[in-house]
PDB file of C-alpha atoms in Angstrom:
ATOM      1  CA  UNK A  10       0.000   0.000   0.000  1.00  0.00           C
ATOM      2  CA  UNK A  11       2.692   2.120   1.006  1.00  0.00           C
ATOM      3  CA  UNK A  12       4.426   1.311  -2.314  1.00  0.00           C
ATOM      4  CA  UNK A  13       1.217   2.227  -4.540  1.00  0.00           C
ATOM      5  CA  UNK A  14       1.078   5.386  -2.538  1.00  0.00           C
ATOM      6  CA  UNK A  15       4.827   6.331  -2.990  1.00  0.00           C
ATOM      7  CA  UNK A  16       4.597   5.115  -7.055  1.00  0.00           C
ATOM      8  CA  UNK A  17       1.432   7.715  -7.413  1.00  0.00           C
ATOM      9  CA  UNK A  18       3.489  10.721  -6.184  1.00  0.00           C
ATOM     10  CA  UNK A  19       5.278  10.474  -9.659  1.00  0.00           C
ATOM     11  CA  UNK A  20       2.146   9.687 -11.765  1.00  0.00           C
ATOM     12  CA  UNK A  21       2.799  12.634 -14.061  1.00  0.00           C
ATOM     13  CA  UNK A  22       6.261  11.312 -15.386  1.00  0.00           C
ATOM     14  CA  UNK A  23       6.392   9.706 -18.477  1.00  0.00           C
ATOM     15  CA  UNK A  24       6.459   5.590 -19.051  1.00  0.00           C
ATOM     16  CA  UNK A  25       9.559   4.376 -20.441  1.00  0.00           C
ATOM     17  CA  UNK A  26       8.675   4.408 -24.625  1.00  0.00           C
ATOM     18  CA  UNK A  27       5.832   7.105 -24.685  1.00  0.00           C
ATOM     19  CA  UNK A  28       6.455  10.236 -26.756  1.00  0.00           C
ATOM     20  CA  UNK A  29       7.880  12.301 -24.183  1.00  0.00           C
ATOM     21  CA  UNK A  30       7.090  15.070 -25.585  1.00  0.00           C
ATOM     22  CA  UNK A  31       7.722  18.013 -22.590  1.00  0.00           C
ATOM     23  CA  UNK A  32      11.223  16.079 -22.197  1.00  0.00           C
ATOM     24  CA  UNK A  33      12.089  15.931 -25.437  1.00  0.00           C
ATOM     25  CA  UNK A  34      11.239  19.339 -25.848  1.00  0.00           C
ATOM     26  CA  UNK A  35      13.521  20.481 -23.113  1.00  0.00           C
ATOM     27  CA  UNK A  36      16.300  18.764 -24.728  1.00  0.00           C
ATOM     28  CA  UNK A  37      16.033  20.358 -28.296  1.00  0.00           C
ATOM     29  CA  UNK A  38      15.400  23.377 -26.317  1.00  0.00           C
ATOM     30  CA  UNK A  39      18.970  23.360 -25.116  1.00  0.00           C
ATOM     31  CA  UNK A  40      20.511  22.586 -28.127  1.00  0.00           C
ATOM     32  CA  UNK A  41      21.729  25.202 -30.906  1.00  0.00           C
ATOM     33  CA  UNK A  42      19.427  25.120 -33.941  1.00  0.00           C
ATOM     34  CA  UNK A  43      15.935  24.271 -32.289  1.00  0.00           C
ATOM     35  CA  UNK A  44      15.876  27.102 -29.892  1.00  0.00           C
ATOM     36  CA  UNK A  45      17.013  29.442 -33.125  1.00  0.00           C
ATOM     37  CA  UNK A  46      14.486  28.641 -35.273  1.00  0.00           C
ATOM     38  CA  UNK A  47      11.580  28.838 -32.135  1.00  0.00           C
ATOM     39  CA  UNK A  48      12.740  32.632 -31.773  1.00  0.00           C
ATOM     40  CA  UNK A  49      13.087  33.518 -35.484  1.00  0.00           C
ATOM     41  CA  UNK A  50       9.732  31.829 -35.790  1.00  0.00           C
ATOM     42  CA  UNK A  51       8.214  33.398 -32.732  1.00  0.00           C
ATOM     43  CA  UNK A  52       9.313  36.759 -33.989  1.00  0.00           C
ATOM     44  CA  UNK A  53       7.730  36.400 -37.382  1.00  0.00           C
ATOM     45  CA  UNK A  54       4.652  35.241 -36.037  1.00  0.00           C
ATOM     46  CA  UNK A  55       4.065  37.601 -33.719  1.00  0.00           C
ATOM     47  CA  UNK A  56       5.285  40.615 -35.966  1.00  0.00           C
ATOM     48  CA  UNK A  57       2.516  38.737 -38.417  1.00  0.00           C
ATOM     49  CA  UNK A  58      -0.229  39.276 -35.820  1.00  0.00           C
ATOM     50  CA  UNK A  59       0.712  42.688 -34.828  1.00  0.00           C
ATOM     51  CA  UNK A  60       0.668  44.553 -38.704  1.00  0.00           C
ATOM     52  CA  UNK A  61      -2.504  42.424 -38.824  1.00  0.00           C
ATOM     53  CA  UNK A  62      -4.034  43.285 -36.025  1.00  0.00           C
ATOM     54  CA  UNK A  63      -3.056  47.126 -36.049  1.00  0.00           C
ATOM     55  CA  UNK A  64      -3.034  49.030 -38.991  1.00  0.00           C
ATOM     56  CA  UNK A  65      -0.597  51.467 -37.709  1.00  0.00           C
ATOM     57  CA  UNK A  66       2.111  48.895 -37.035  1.00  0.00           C
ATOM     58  CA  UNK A  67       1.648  47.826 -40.064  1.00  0.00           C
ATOM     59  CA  UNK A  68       2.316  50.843 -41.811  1.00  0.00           C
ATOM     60  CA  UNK A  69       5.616  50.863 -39.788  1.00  0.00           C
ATOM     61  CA  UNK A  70       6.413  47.673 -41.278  1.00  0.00           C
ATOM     62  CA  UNK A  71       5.434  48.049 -44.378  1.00  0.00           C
ATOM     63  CA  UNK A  72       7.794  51.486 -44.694  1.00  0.00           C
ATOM     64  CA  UNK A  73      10.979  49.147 -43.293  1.00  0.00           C
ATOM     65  CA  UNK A  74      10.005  46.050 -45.243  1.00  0.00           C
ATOM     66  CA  UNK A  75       8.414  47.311 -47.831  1.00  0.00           C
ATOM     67  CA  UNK A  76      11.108  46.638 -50.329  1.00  0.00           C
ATOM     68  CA  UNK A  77      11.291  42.858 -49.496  1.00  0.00           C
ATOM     69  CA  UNK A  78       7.141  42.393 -50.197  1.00  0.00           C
ATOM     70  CA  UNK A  79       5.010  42.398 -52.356  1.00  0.00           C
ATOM     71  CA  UNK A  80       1.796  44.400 -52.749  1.00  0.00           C
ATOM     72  CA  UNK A  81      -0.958  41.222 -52.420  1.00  0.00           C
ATOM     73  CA  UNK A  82       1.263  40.751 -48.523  1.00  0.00           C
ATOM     74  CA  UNK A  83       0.236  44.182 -47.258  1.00  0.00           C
ATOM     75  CA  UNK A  84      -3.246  43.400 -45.352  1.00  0.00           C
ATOM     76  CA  UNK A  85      -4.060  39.699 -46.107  1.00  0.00           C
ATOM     77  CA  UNK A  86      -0.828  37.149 -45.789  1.00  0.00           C
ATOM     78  CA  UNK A  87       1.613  35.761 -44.325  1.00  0.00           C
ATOM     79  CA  UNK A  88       5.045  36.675 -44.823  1.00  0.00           C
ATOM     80  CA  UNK A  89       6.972  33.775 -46.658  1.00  0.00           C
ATOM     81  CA  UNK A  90       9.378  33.485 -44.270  1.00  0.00           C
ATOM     82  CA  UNK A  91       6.988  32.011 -41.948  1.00  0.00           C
ATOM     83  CA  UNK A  92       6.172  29.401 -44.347  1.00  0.00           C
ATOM     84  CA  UNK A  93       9.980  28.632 -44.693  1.00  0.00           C
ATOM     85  CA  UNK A  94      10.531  28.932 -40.875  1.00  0.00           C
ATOM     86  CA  UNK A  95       7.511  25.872 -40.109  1.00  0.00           C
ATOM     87  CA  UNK A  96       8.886  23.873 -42.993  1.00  0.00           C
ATOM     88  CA  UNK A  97      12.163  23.499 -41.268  1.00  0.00           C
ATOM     89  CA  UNK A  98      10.995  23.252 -37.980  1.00  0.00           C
ATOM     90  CA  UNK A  99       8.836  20.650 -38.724  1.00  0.00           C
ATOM     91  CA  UNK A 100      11.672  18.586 -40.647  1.00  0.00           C
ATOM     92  CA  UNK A 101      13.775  19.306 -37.766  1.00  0.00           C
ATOM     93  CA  UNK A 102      11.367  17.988 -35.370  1.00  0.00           C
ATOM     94  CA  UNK A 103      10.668  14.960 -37.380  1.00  0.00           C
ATOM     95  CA  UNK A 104      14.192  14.084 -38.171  1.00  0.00           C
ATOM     96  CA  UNK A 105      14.734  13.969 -34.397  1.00  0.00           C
ATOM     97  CA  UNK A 106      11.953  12.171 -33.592  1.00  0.00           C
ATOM     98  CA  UNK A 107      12.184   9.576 -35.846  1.00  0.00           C
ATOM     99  CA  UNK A 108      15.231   9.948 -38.116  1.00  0.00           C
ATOM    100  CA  UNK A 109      16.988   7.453 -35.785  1.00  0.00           C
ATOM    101  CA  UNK A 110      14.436   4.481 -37.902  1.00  0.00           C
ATOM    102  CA  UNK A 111      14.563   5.910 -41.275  1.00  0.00           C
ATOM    103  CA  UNK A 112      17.532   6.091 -43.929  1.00  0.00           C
ATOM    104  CA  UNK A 113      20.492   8.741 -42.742  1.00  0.00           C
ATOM    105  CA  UNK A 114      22.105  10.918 -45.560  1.00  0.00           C
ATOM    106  CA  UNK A 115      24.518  13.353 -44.506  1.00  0.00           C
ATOM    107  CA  UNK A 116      23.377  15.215 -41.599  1.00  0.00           C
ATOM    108  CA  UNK A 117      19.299  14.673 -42.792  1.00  0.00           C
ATOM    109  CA  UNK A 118      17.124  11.688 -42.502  1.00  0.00           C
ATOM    110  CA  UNK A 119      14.457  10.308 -44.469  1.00  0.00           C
ATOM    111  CA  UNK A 120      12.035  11.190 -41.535  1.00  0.00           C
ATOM    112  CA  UNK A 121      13.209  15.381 -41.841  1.00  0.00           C
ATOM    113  CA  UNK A 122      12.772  14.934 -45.679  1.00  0.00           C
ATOM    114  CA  UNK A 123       9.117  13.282 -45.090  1.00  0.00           C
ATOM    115  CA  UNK A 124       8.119  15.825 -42.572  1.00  0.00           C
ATOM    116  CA  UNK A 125       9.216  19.083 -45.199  1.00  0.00           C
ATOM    117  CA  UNK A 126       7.559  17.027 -47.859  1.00  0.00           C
ATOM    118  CA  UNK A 127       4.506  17.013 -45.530  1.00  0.00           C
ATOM    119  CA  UNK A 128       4.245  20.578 -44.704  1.00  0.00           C
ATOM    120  CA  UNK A 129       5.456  21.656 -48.213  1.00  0.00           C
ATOM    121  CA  UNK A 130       2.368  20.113 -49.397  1.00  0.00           C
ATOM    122  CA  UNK A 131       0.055  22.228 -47.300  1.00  0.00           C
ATOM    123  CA  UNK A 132       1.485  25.181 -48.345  1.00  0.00           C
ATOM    124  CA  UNK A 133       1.540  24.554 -51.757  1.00  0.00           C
ATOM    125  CA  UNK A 134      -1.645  23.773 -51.509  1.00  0.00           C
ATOM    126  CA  UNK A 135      -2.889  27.094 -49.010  1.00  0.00           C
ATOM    127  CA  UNK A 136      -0.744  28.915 -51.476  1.00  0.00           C
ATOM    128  CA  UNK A 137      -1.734  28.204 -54.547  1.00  0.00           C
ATOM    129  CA  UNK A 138      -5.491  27.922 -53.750  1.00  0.00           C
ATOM    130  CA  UNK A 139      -5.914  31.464 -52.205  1.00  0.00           C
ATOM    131  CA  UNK A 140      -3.217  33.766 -52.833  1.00  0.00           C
ATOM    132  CA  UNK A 141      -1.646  32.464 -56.604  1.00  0.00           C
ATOM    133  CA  UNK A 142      -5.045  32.977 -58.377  1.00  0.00           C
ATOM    134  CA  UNK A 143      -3.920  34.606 -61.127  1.00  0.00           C
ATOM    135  CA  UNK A 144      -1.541  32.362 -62.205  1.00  0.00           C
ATOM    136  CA  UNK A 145      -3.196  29.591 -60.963  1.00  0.00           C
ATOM    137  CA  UNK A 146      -6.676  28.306 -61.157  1.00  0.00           C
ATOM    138  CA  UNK A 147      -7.529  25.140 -59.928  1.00  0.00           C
ATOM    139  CA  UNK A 148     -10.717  24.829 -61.926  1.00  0.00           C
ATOM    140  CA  UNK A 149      -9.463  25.234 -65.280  1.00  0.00           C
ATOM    141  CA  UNK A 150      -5.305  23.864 -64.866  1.00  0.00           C
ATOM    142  CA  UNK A 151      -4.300  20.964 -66.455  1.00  0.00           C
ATOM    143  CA  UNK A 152      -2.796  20.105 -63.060  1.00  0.00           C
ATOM    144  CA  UNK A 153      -5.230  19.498 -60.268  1.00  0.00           C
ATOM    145  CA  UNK A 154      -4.616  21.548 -57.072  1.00  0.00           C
ATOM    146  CA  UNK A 155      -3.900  18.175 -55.352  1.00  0.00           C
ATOM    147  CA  UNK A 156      -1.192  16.942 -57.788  1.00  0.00           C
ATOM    148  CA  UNK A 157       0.273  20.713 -57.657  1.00  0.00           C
ATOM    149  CA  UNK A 158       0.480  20.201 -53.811  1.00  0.00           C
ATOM    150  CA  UNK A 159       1.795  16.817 -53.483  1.00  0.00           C
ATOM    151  CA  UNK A 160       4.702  18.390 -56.568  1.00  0.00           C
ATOM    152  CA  UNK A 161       4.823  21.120 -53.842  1.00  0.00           C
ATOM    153  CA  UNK A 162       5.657  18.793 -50.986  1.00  0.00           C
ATOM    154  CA  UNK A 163       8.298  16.627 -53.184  1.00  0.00           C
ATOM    155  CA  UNK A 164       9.980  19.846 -54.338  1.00  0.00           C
ATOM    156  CA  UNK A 165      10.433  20.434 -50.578  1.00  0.00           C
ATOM    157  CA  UNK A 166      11.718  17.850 -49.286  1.00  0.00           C
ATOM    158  CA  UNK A 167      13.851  17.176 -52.744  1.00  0.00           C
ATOM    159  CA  UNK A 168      14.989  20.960 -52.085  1.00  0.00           C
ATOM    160  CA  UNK A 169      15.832  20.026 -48.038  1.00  0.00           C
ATOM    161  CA  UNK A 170      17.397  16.747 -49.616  1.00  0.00           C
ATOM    162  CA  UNK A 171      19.765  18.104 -51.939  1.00  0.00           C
ATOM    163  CA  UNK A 172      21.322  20.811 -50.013  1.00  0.00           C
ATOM    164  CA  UNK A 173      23.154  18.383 -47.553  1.00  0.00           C
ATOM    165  CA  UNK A 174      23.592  15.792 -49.980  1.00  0.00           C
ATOM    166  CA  UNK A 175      25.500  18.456 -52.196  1.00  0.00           C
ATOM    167  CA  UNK A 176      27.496  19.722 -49.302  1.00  0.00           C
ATOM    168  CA  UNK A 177      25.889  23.059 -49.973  1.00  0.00           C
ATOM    169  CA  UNK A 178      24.012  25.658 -47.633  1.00  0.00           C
ATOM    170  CA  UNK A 179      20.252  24.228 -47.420  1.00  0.00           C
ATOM    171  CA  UNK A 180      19.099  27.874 -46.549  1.00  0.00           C
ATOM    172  CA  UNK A 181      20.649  29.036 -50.048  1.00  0.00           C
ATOM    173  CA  UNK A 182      19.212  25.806 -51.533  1.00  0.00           C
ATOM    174  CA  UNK A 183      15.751  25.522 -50.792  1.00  0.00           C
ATOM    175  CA  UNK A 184      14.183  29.222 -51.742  1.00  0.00           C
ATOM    176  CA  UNK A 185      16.065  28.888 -55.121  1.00  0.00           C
ATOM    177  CA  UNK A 186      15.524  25.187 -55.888  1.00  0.00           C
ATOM    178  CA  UNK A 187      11.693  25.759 -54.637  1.00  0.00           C
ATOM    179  CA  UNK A 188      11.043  28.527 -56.825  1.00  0.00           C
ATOM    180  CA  UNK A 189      12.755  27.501 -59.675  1.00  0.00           C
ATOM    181  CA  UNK A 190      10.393  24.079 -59.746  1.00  0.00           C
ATOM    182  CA  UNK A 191       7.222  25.212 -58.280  1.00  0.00           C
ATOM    183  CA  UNK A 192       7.294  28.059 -61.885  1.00  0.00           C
ATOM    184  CA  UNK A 193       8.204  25.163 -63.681  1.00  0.00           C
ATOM    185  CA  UNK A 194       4.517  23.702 -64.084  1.00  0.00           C
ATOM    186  CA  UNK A 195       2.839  26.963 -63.969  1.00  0.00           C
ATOM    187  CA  UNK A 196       4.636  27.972 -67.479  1.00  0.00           C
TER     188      UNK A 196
END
């Protein structure tokens, strides 16, 4: 009884195999990249929210990063580096999670490549479905908005792929390789 009693205290702690996630969490917290791209991402976010939610900030932000936007990002979307900044989080995240079961090449796994594959796809598809409407309409493409999304997650994860594989900077990689192949079917 005493036993049960003293085993209860520590309820809350994690079995031995579960996802661990709080743990886990604290340990990419304290390594070098993870808590990086958290910030960066937190930043973005939150500078998102603000122009959005105040028209005066985002005047401010418009007049210092104007030059780096385009007109159809002033009231109603995201900045593109957000989109970048969840892709590699999430293929961060995944490679650690479950890179250790999958194929290894260079410093990537097979499980980093599936999870920017994964979340290229939904922003392909979020992407092309509300804010690329004028070069892209799903009802009367040749290419479905389903097959443009699942090229859009393969060009992702081919993009987060090849970087390391080449030996080259993934963060010079990806934007170019990206756009270069996501204009590719649109022409």
């Amino acid at each position: 009884r005493q036993q049960q009693k003293q085993l209860d205290r520590f309820g809350h702690i994690q079995p031995q195999g579960s996802w661990e996630i709080p743990r886990k969490t604290f340990h990419y917290s304290i390594e070098d990249t993870y808590p990086a791209l958290v910030a960066f991402l937190s930043l973005v976010l939150s500078t998102e929210v603000l122009r959005f939610s105040w028209d005066s900030f985002n005047v401010l932000y418009c007049k210092v990063m104007g030059s780096l936007m385009r007109k159809s990002e002033i009231h109603s979307r995201l900045n593109g580096t957000a989109y970048y900044l969840m892709g590699v989080l999430v293929a961060f995240i995944c490679g650690r999670l479950w890179g250790k079961y999958t194929f290894k090449y260079g410093n990537k796994s097979l499980a980093g490549t599936l999870g920017a594959m994964a979340i290229g796809s939904l922003v392909t598809n979020y992407f092309f479905s509300e804010f690329l409407t004028e070069s892209y309409d799903p009802d009367s493409s040749r290419i479905p908005l389903y097959a443009m999304s699942l090229y859009g997650g393969l060009v992702a994860g081919l993009s987060e792929a090849l970087g390391d594989s080449a030996g080259l900077d993934d963060n010079l990689v990806i934007p170019i390789l990206s756009s270069i192949m996501l204009w590719i079917p649109l022409v």
